[in-house]
């Protein structure tokens, strides 16, 4: 295992110390593993909390800041955070208007956020939850009942975060978060495995010319293995799967996301193929992200997420954001 | 070779088409391989042009935009662009105040930019050049006479770009670019090789527990090979080499850069070690970047770049920037 670490058991703590040193705009509780905005909660604003296993950076800690999340709590690598962390985060961002939990659909995350929500409610904090489940690849998988929550989570955090910043109430913020999830679909492809530091060996093995179609963000199995084909063919596999589940015509928000180990030049090349495909099926990419936003450590591969925009969602997408990983308009 | 491409010979063209589709703020001349700001040159402003082999993305195309570059011209992967490209870029951004060429010290880049500068001067365009050479690892190398130009190039483009945006003249913009280069040092470490698409095989081989200390951004050899050690030890190797050449006390701008295939969580962990080391040697990280900014395709590893700040440089670093890869304050 070749990794830039000291000891596997210290990875998260030491990475959080690095986040704290790099970003004065964030407040990092290293002991409890909770990242919040440095300024404390914004009075009267709905608080947004997300979290999940580490190893998907910049998700979620890189999205804490103005116009997006108020707090993120990372677990160990690919391991759900515990309810206590989520409760600390929820209490830290509560400013009297309630708190939205943004939860990727993985069984551990869902159960723990549910428990945290109950604990917070016991303390008088109003909590709503939205569970993202945009991955069309598989119905059930190693870690998940139902569809997995992946790239749409980035869109949900950005758009619901923008609405919360405008002063909308908890039910409105939760509603737009659900709307974004319902209008979004994703599909991922792996060219290589990742290595969890504590395991020290690849999560799975792929042959020299094999790819895993429909991979999850922890390296859990996808739909099938296939021979590596062209970028054009891989874009078609991903978008055929998405299109079988949701129309892709009209104005779209599209993310071509790297899994962590794929060069940016290949992601732009893949974005070109995605654009070409969507144009051929009546879609128009009105907004986009190309880069590493929800990763699987050093896995090589990509995922594509498509969201059907409305004028209201486009306006919220364009609203100012100021986080380590997404920053514009402010 | 596992890559998200169609044919190796089409990688740059198709990636540029992707850049064009993703970034309406850019104008991409795919045929000539020149990326400029969509709005055309800013009247009276010094134009900034950079370029070099592709494969280091987001450098340089991702740094075209307000407050940074006016144009970038990528060559083929790890291959210098040709003088004609550089001339086209220079003419495209000339707004009467002259043009600064920002050139990484690689022999091909230096010769071709020199020729392009002469051709532009023949057409009446005033051109100044700054050659970055911040890599302390080796004196001469496979591609370079003297020290290689690496991470400081990002700092030069940001800070000189900010000064140009304020309306400074060509000699002042060139002077600050040289000052940033002179006040900056870098050192890189590779944990794995990269694969050039046209070659189809790793540029070099490393043993299961080996690292290359002092690697260049094309996988050219460094100072030595060593057994993989802890993040703390690797930070010390890199910073000892830098500190042997330049004091690291006082206010610093520090980049911990990923070579393309290293997870962000490891870069933050490495940033923590860099911060710890510098604090122990009288330095204070006043500004920082953590992420993939000057890469070597999918190489695993990191580089660290340290720049001694002054109040004037800090002010220019903080100035608004609006490019695909760096965006703040606007």
XYZ file of C-alpha atoms in Angstrom:
660
model
C 0.000 0.000 0.000
C 1.453 3.353 -1.038
C -0.180 6.221 0.729
C 0.823 9.607 2.065
C -0.059 8.794 5.649
C 1.570 8.178 8.996
C -0.494 5.413 10.608
C -3.806 4.155 9.176
C -5.620 4.796 12.455
C -4.626 8.480 12.424
C -5.635 9.330 8.857
C -8.916 11.081 9.597
C -7.669 13.005 12.624
C -4.555 14.236 10.849
C -6.416 15.087 7.663
C -8.879 17.117 9.746
C -5.959 18.952 11.332
C -4.837 19.759 7.798
C -8.306 21.025 6.888
C -8.247 23.241 9.972
C -4.820 24.624 9.067
C -5.769 25.253 5.433
C -9.184 26.856 5.873
C -9.633 29.652 8.407
C -13.244 29.877 7.180
C -13.926 26.528 8.854
C -14.021 25.498 12.477
C -12.851 21.921 12.949
C -13.632 19.928 16.076
C -10.953 17.306 15.526
C -11.832 15.237 18.577
C -15.489 14.849 17.663
C -14.825 14.997 13.924
C -17.222 17.806 13.105
C -16.540 20.603 10.608
C -18.623 23.772 10.894
C -18.445 27.308 9.528
C -16.042 29.387 11.602
C -18.567 32.124 12.286
C -21.047 29.893 14.087
C -24.675 29.485 13.038
C -26.467 32.228 11.116
C -29.380 33.477 13.264
C -32.742 32.457 11.837
C -31.268 30.327 9.041
C -32.090 26.662 8.546
C -28.922 24.664 9.245
C -27.698 22.069 6.765
C -25.764 19.071 8.040
C -24.336 16.239 6.017
C -21.866 13.478 6.686
C -20.807 10.009 5.792
C -17.724 7.893 5.584
C -14.481 9.681 4.762
C -12.661 8.927 1.519
C -15.063 10.867 -0.717
C -13.380 14.262 -0.355
C -14.113 17.061 -1.028
C -17.562 15.689 -0.059
C -18.758 16.719 2.555
C -16.278 18.868 4.498
C -15.209 20.759 1.373
C -18.790 21.944 0.948
C -19.115 23.636 4.324
C -19.484 27.381 3.937
C -21.718 30.195 2.787
C -24.444 28.985 0.432
C -23.980 25.297 1.107
C -23.532 23.228 4.294
C -23.320 24.485 7.855
C -21.644 21.327 9.120
C -20.201 18.022 7.992
C -19.244 14.991 10.055
C -16.916 12.433 8.525
C -16.701 8.869 9.761
C -13.662 6.693 9.345
C -12.864 5.838 5.715
C -15.983 4.351 4.106
C -17.585 4.022 7.552
C -20.642 5.895 8.726
C -20.189 8.609 11.333
C -21.894 7.868 14.638
C -25.120 9.478 15.890
C -23.232 11.424 18.561
C -21.196 13.234 15.908
C -24.321 14.059 13.959
C -26.012 15.305 17.122
C -23.071 17.568 17.961
C -23.159 18.950 14.414
C -26.922 19.430 14.548
C -26.779 21.300 17.838
C -23.842 23.402 16.641
C -25.703 24.720 13.588
C -29.164 25.063 15.064
C -30.159 28.723 14.988
C -33.796 28.246 15.889
C -35.082 27.570 12.379
C -34.438 23.835 12.381
C -31.858 21.631 10.718
C -31.873 19.641 7.485
C -29.926 16.379 7.377
C -28.665 15.522 3.898
C -28.069 11.782 3.898
C -26.708 9.559 1.155
C -28.655 6.331 0.967
C -26.280 3.918 2.664
C -27.789 1.826 5.417
C -25.379 2.915 8.156
C -25.732 6.594 7.323
C -29.510 6.394 7.188
C -29.842 4.594 10.525
C -27.371 6.818 12.326
C -28.810 10.061 11.000
C -32.269 8.813 11.990
C -31.069 8.223 15.535
C -29.326 11.601 15.621
C -32.515 13.287 14.411
C -34.497 11.650 17.212
C -31.935 12.710 19.797
C -31.968 16.276 18.462
C -35.750 16.364 18.472
C -35.685 15.202 22.085
C -33.683 18.344 22.763
C -36.262 20.489 21.003
C -34.536 20.925 17.656
C -36.719 20.532 14.592
C -35.023 18.191 12.110
C -35.971 17.191 8.567
C -34.063 14.655 6.490
C -33.604 14.077 2.798
C -32.072 10.833 1.615
C -30.411 10.962 -1.790
C -30.732 7.869 -3.978
C -29.745 8.912 -7.491
C -27.563 5.983 -8.584
C -29.441 4.069 -11.276
C -26.838 1.299 -11.501
C -28.198 -1.181 -8.978
C -31.344 -1.571 -6.924
C -29.738 -3.031 -3.789
C -26.061 -3.390 -3.039
C -23.508 -4.347 -0.469
C -24.122 -1.322 1.733
C -27.552 -0.184 0.689
C -31.202 -1.112 0.506
C -32.582 0.609 -2.570
C -30.557 2.907 -4.777
C -27.321 4.438 -3.563
C -26.989 8.163 -3.003
C -24.043 9.590 -4.919
C -23.422 12.671 -7.115
C -26.856 14.238 -6.666
C -25.826 14.889 -3.076
C -23.529 17.673 -4.325
C -26.415 19.268 -6.218
C -28.756 18.913 -3.219
C -26.245 20.528 -0.863
C -25.639 23.441 -3.247
C -29.264 24.162 -4.138
C -30.853 23.564 -0.728
C -27.976 25.527 0.803
C -28.754 28.477 -1.444
C -32.424 28.444 -0.508
C -31.587 28.234 3.198
C -29.269 31.215 2.785
C -32.231 33.214 1.448
C -34.126 32.581 4.677
C -36.577 29.923 3.523
C -38.103 27.748 6.246
C -37.223 24.136 6.966
C -40.084 22.615 5.003
C -39.226 24.649 1.915
C -35.520 23.792 2.158
C -36.334 20.099 2.619
C -38.757 20.232 -0.309
C -36.219 21.675 -2.731
C -33.628 19.142 -1.544
C -36.052 16.312 -2.333
C -36.938 17.889 -5.653
C -33.278 18.031 -6.705
C -32.776 14.398 -5.724
C -35.898 13.324 -7.615
C -34.777 15.176 -10.746
C -31.234 13.699 -10.663
C -29.699 10.398 -11.788
C -26.120 9.078 -11.684
C -24.006 6.234 -13.016
C -20.357 5.425 -12.262
C -17.587 3.454 -13.953
C -14.367 2.210 -12.320
C -11.125 1.530 -14.133
C -9.297 0.550 -10.962
C -9.971 -0.210 -7.330
C -9.217 1.932 -4.321
C -7.280 0.949 -1.216
C -8.801 1.632 2.194
C -5.886 2.599 4.482
C -6.955 0.285 7.306
C -7.304 -2.644 4.878
C -4.041 -1.972 3.075
C -5.041 -3.837 -0.088
C -7.332 -3.145 -3.052
C -11.040 -3.406 -2.285
C -11.495 -5.478 -5.434
C -9.428 -6.656 -8.381
C -9.983 -5.745 -12.010
C -8.237 -7.323 -14.960
C -5.834 -5.324 -17.111
C -8.535 -4.481 -19.632
C -11.609 -4.692 -17.402
C -13.901 -1.982 -16.084
C -16.701 -2.184 -13.523
C -19.888 -0.612 -14.863
C -22.190 0.891 -12.263
C -19.601 1.022 -9.507
C -20.495 2.504 -6.132
C -18.385 5.077 -4.314
C -16.878 2.474 -1.990
C -15.888 0.077 -4.716
C -18.967 -2.041 -4.109
C -19.967 -4.048 -7.181
C -21.821 -2.504 -10.077
C -23.992 -4.051 -12.760
C -21.369 -5.929 -14.652
C -17.771 -6.083 -15.717
C -16.820 -5.409 -19.276
C -13.791 -4.849 -21.436
C -12.545 -1.282 -21.373
C -14.016 0.466 -24.384
C -13.789 3.994 -25.744
C -14.776 7.080 -23.787
C -17.660 7.444 -26.227
C -18.954 3.946 -25.507
C -18.590 4.401 -21.749
C -20.511 7.674 -21.903
C -23.261 5.859 -23.793
C -23.396 3.037 -21.224
C -23.753 5.545 -18.386
C -26.262 7.788 -20.132
C -28.322 4.942 -21.599
C -28.772 3.712 -18.026
C -29.774 7.182 -16.851
C -32.062 7.786 -19.800
C -33.830 4.469 -19.216
C -34.952 5.948 -15.912
C -35.426 9.677 -16.601
C -35.767 11.839 -19.706
C -32.643 13.831 -20.506
C -34.182 16.487 -22.733
C -34.350 20.165 -21.851
C -31.985 22.187 -19.711
C -29.664 20.054 -17.622
C -27.154 20.424 -14.817
C -24.458 17.843 -15.481
C -21.484 16.752 -13.413
C -18.679 14.647 -14.812
C -16.989 13.608 -11.618
C -13.622 11.943 -11.159
C -13.402 9.073 -8.683
C -10.081 10.454 -7.400
C -7.379 8.927 -9.594
C -8.366 10.035 -13.084
C -6.596 12.978 -14.739
C -8.642 16.111 -15.378
C -7.830 15.920 -19.088
C -9.743 12.637 -19.280
C -12.684 14.104 -17.377
C -12.916 16.951 -19.894
C -12.715 14.451 -22.728
C -15.494 12.463 -21.062
C -17.525 15.652 -20.576
C -17.245 16.220 -24.312
C -18.717 12.771 -24.953
C -21.487 13.331 -22.412
C -22.311 16.652 -24.044
C -22.387 15.064 -27.474
C -24.680 12.265 -26.278
C -27.077 14.582 -24.505
C -27.288 16.963 -27.446
C -28.174 13.973 -29.598
C -31.060 13.178 -27.245
C -32.562 16.644 -27.010
C -30.710 17.767 -23.899
C -28.783 20.965 -23.323
C -26.107 21.247 -20.663
C -27.017 24.589 -19.124
C -24.771 24.256 -16.065
C -21.924 21.884 -15.307
C -19.161 20.687 -13.028
C -16.085 18.806 -14.245
C -13.643 17.564 -11.613
C -13.274 15.543 -8.416
C -16.292 16.239 -6.211
C -17.379 12.872 -4.768
C -14.515 10.445 -4.874
C -13.490 6.964 -3.828
C -9.965 7.604 -2.566
C -7.570 6.967 -5.493
C -9.986 4.990 -7.652
C -9.651 5.625 -11.384
C -12.933 6.187 -13.142
C -15.765 8.651 -13.450
C -19.389 9.155 -12.677
C -21.917 11.263 -14.475
C -24.852 12.943 -12.744
C -27.684 14.573 -14.676
C -30.261 16.879 -13.088
C -33.294 18.227 -14.947
C -33.223 21.939 -14.247
C -36.104 24.313 -13.713
C -35.738 28.096 -13.723
C -35.969 28.089 -9.933
C -33.279 25.431 -9.549
C -30.992 27.210 -12.013
C -31.315 30.426 -10.048
C -30.385 28.636 -6.821
C -27.490 26.835 -8.516
C -26.148 30.203 -9.668
C -26.453 31.792 -6.222
C -23.198 32.708 -4.470
C -21.267 29.940 -2.759
C -18.068 30.135 -0.743
C -16.694 26.778 0.369
C -13.261 25.178 -0.051
C -14.383 23.098 -3.037
C -17.088 25.245 -4.676
C -16.734 28.994 -4.801
C -18.350 31.548 -6.995
C -20.264 34.780 -7.169
C -19.218 36.175 -3.856
C -3.338 1.160 -20.466
C -6.651 2.111 -18.892
C -7.741 5.586 -19.853
C -10.981 7.393 -20.524
C -10.110 8.252 -24.111
C -11.115 7.388 -27.625
C -7.843 7.363 -29.609
C -4.531 8.607 -28.178
C -4.035 11.025 -31.063
C -7.360 12.746 -30.346
C -6.950 13.271 -26.602
C -6.012 16.953 -26.660
C -8.518 17.965 -29.299
C -11.390 16.185 -27.597
C -10.424 17.413 -24.137
C -10.362 20.978 -25.524
C -13.847 20.426 -26.944
C -14.870 19.412 -23.435
C -13.303 22.545 -21.971
C -15.210 24.628 -24.504
C -18.488 22.895 -23.650
C -17.948 23.220 -19.897
C -16.779 26.835 -19.671
C -18.708 29.552 -21.499
C -16.267 32.014 -19.927
C -13.538 30.640 -22.203
C -13.068 30.794 -25.940
C -11.363 27.681 -27.261
C -9.677 27.576 -30.673
C -9.591 23.798 -30.913
C -7.785 23.696 -34.251
C -4.894 25.871 -33.104
C -5.116 24.697 -29.485
C -5.407 28.117 -27.895
C -7.659 28.944 -24.929
C -8.522 32.621 -24.336
C -11.044 34.532 -22.271
C -14.381 34.643 -24.084
C -14.673 38.408 -23.940
C -11.520 39.084 -25.922
C -8.627 41.193 -24.670
C -9.180 43.900 -22.053
C -8.262 47.277 -23.621
C -5.074 48.692 -22.138
C -4.311 45.643 -19.998
C -1.059 43.690 -20.227
C -1.881 40.256 -21.629
C -0.645 37.113 -19.867
C 0.056 34.006 -21.920
C 1.289 30.667 -20.683
C 1.487 27.222 -22.120
C 3.332 23.956 -22.107
C 2.738 20.300 -22.625
C -0.714 18.989 -21.736
C -1.124 16.493 -18.911
C -0.648 19.033 -16.093
C -4.270 20.159 -15.899
C -5.708 22.395 -14.571
C -2.430 24.184 -15.472
C -2.591 26.251 -17.704
C -6.031 26.312 -19.377
C -7.833 26.152 -16.032
C -6.167 29.409 -15.037
C -7.462 31.487 -17.932
C -9.861 34.155 -16.750
C -10.231 37.372 -14.810
C -7.277 38.025 -12.540
C -5.006 35.393 -14.002
C -4.116 34.370 -17.596
C -5.490 35.807 -20.804
C -4.504 32.785 -22.869
C -3.030 29.307 -22.590
C -1.721 27.057 -25.328
C -1.346 23.349 -24.596
C 0.934 21.100 -26.579
C 0.433 17.390 -26.904
C 0.844 15.484 -23.636
C 4.215 16.394 -22.096
C 5.248 18.051 -25.370
C 5.896 21.730 -25.836
C 3.397 23.758 -27.831
C 4.792 25.177 -31.067
C 5.749 28.830 -31.644
C 2.794 29.325 -34.008
C 0.336 28.509 -31.224
C 2.094 30.882 -28.870
C 2.081 33.594 -31.527
C -1.643 33.156 -32.137
C -2.242 33.401 -28.388
C -0.005 36.457 -28.073
C -1.756 38.285 -30.897
C -5.172 37.323 -29.542
C -4.553 38.876 -26.130
C -2.546 41.909 -27.163
C -4.473 45.024 -26.216
C -1.704 47.510 -26.877
C 0.009 47.232 -23.489
C 2.234 44.304 -24.348
C 2.176 40.648 -23.441
C 3.926 38.648 -20.699
C 4.930 35.075 -21.468
C 4.986 32.853 -18.374
C 7.261 29.945 -19.230
C 8.153 26.907 -17.146
C 11.839 26.114 -17.464
C 11.765 23.179 -19.848
C 14.059 23.457 -22.826
C 11.376 23.033 -25.485
C 9.034 25.547 -23.863
C 11.809 28.090 -23.434
C 13.021 27.842 -27.045
C 9.543 27.913 -28.540
C 8.333 30.827 -26.424
C 11.528 32.687 -27.356
C 10.806 32.183 -31.032
C 7.161 33.196 -30.551
C 8.278 36.351 -28.733
C 10.546 37.280 -31.634
C 7.771 36.684 -34.154
C 5.374 38.797 -32.095
C 7.923 41.579 -31.740
C 8.345 41.515 -35.520
C 4.656 42.310 -35.682
C 5.067 45.216 -33.291
C 3.889 43.557 -30.088
C 5.969 44.217 -26.991
C 6.704 40.920 -25.226
C 8.395 40.175 -21.909
C 9.100 36.698 -20.588
C 9.529 35.203 -17.175
C 10.912 31.705 -16.846
C 9.980 29.874 -13.648
C 12.617 27.583 -12.131
C 11.514 26.832 -8.602
C 12.209 23.090 -8.345
C 15.123 22.598 -5.978
C 15.324 18.846 -6.568
C 17.806 18.703 -9.431
C 20.071 21.118 -11.233
C 19.713 19.672 -14.743
C 17.359 16.945 -15.868
C 16.026 15.009 -18.794
C 14.092 17.940 -20.254
C 15.748 20.928 -18.680
C 18.964 22.886 -18.375
C 18.961 24.374 -14.886
C 16.129 24.000 -12.438
C 12.684 22.958 -13.579
C 9.725 25.291 -13.378
C 6.855 23.739 -11.477
C 4.420 24.870 -8.751
C 5.621 28.468 -8.529
C 4.110 28.913 -11.975
C 0.649 28.859 -10.388
C 1.672 31.588 -7.937
C 3.261 33.654 -10.723
C 0.167 33.437 -12.888
C -2.122 34.436 -10.011
C -0.063 37.315 -8.659
C 1.149 38.771 -11.958
C -2.381 38.345 -13.303
C -3.760 40.392 -10.416
C -1.278 43.191 -11.003
C -2.048 43.228 -14.727
C -5.746 43.467 -13.903
C -5.014 46.651 -11.922
C -3.542 48.261 -15.009
C 0.174 47.994 -14.239
C 2.517 48.232 -17.198
C 4.444 45.376 -18.763
C 7.699 45.998 -16.916
C 5.923 46.060 -13.547
C 3.952 42.896 -14.305
C 7.123 41.127 -15.470
C 8.962 42.318 -12.365
C 6.402 40.948 -9.940
C 6.321 37.667 -11.860
C 10.095 37.359 -11.467
C 9.869 38.334 -7.823
C 7.350 35.579 -7.100
C 9.514 33.029 -8.865
C 12.605 34.145 -6.975
C 10.795 33.908 -3.657
C 9.413 30.404 -4.354
C 10.801 26.874 -4.112
C 9.280 23.453 -4.807
C 9.974 19.768 -4.315
C 7.956 16.770 -5.554
C 7.612 13.122 -4.570
C 6.126 10.335 -6.707
C 4.539 7.173 -5.377
C 3.685 5.886 -8.843
C 4.368 6.629 -12.478
C 2.030 8.151 -15.008
C 1.113 6.757 -18.422
C 1.368 9.014 -21.467
C -1.554 8.051 -23.743
C 0.590 7.882 -26.890
C 3.143 5.673 -25.120
C 0.568 3.395 -23.518
C 2.882 2.222 -20.746
C 4.241 3.690 -17.505
C 6.943 6.332 -17.972
C 8.995 4.617 -15.292
C 8.690 1.725 -12.864
C 8.757 1.972 -9.092
C 8.955 -0.966 -6.717
C 6.060 -1.814 -4.409
C 7.550 0.155 -1.551
C 9.639 2.701 -3.488
C 9.154 6.415 -3.981
C 10.984 8.828 -6.255
C 12.197 11.881 -4.334
C 12.479 15.066 -6.350
C 10.330 13.873 -9.239
C 9.586 16.222 -12.125
C 6.121 16.806 -13.522
C 6.731 14.503 -16.483
C 8.012 11.617 -14.421
C 11.607 12.536 -15.180
C 14.009 11.276 -12.540
C 14.457 13.017 -9.228
C 17.297 12.971 -6.753
C 17.016 9.442 -5.536
C 14.745 6.541 -4.864
C 13.919 5.550 -1.334
C 11.610 3.307 0.599
C 8.194 4.795 1.199
C 8.238 6.376 4.625
C 5.680 8.255 6.665
C 3.972 11.423 5.530
C 5.920 13.214 8.243
C 9.254 11.972 6.901
C 8.333 12.806 3.315
C 7.333 16.328 4.332
C 10.702 16.694 6.039
C 12.583 15.470 2.952
C 10.778 17.984 0.745
C 11.069 20.907 3.156
C 14.660 20.183 4.154
C 15.534 20.444 0.461
C 13.637 23.714 0.140
C 15.059 25.135 3.363
C 18.592 24.329 2.248
C 17.999 26.816 -0.557
C 15.716 29.465 0.955
C 14.684 30.515 4.461
C 11.173 29.422 5.374
C 10.532 31.795 8.239
C 7.941 34.551 8.187
C 4.649 34.662 6.317
C 4.396 32.023 3.619
C 2.138 31.072 0.735
C 2.179 27.278 0.587
C 0.720 24.858 -1.920
C 0.427 21.153 -1.258
C -0.289 19.928 -4.742
C -1.464 16.512 -5.860
C 0.207 14.969 -8.885
C -3.181 13.763 -10.150
C -3.764 10.358 -8.581
C -3.552 11.063 -4.857
C -6.732 11.402 -2.779
C -7.509 14.807 -1.313
C -7.609 13.311 2.186
C -3.903 12.458 1.856
C -3.096 15.945 0.592
C -4.749 17.470 3.657
C -2.840 15.072 5.873
C 0.360 16.099 4.082
C -0.575 19.767 4.463
C -0.834 19.163 8.200
C 2.717 17.784 8.216
C 3.986 20.689 6.119
C 2.329 23.134 8.485
C 3.834 21.405 11.499
C 7.320 21.440 9.941
C 7.151 25.086 8.929
C 5.857 26.189 12.325
C 8.815 24.374 13.838
C 11.153 26.413 11.650
C 9.692 29.843 12.279
C 7.319 29.920 9.331
C 3.632 30.803 9.281
C 1.353 29.622 6.499
C -0.552 32.806 5.791
C -2.145 31.642 2.544
C -2.475 28.183 1.055
C -3.733 25.892 -1.669
C -4.407 22.180 -1.175
C -5.445 20.171 -4.224
C -4.539 19.230 -7.784
C -3.142 22.326 -9.511
C -0.116 21.178 -11.532
C -0.351 17.481 -12.195
C 1.359 14.649 -14.033
C -1.647 12.824 -15.452
C -2.595 10.070 -12.962
C 0.688 10.021 -11.056
C 0.341 9.427 -7.319
C 2.364 11.786 -5.207
C 2.572 15.381 -4.131
C 4.647 18.469 -4.439
C 5.048 21.303 -2.010
C 5.718 24.883 -3.065
C 6.680 27.589 -0.591
C 6.666 31.300 -1.411
C 7.971 33.983 0.956
C 5.192 36.543 1.052
C 5.428 40.294 1.310
C 2.458 42.541 2.076
C 2.286 43.507 -1.587
C 2.299 39.892 -2.769
C -0.334 38.914 -0.198
C -2.601 41.698 -1.414
C -2.244 40.520 -5.021
C -2.802 36.882 -4.000
C -6.039 37.910 -2.298
C -7.269 39.927 -5.279
C -10.346 38.576 -7.085
C -9.841 35.720 -9.516
C -12.379 33.979 -11.713
C -11.032 30.999 -13.636
C -12.222 27.385 -13.897
C -9.677 26.174 -11.322
C -9.201 29.193 -9.020
C -12.115 31.401 -8.135
C -12.644 33.799 -5.306
C -13.607 37.271 -4.279
C -15.637 38.175 -7.320
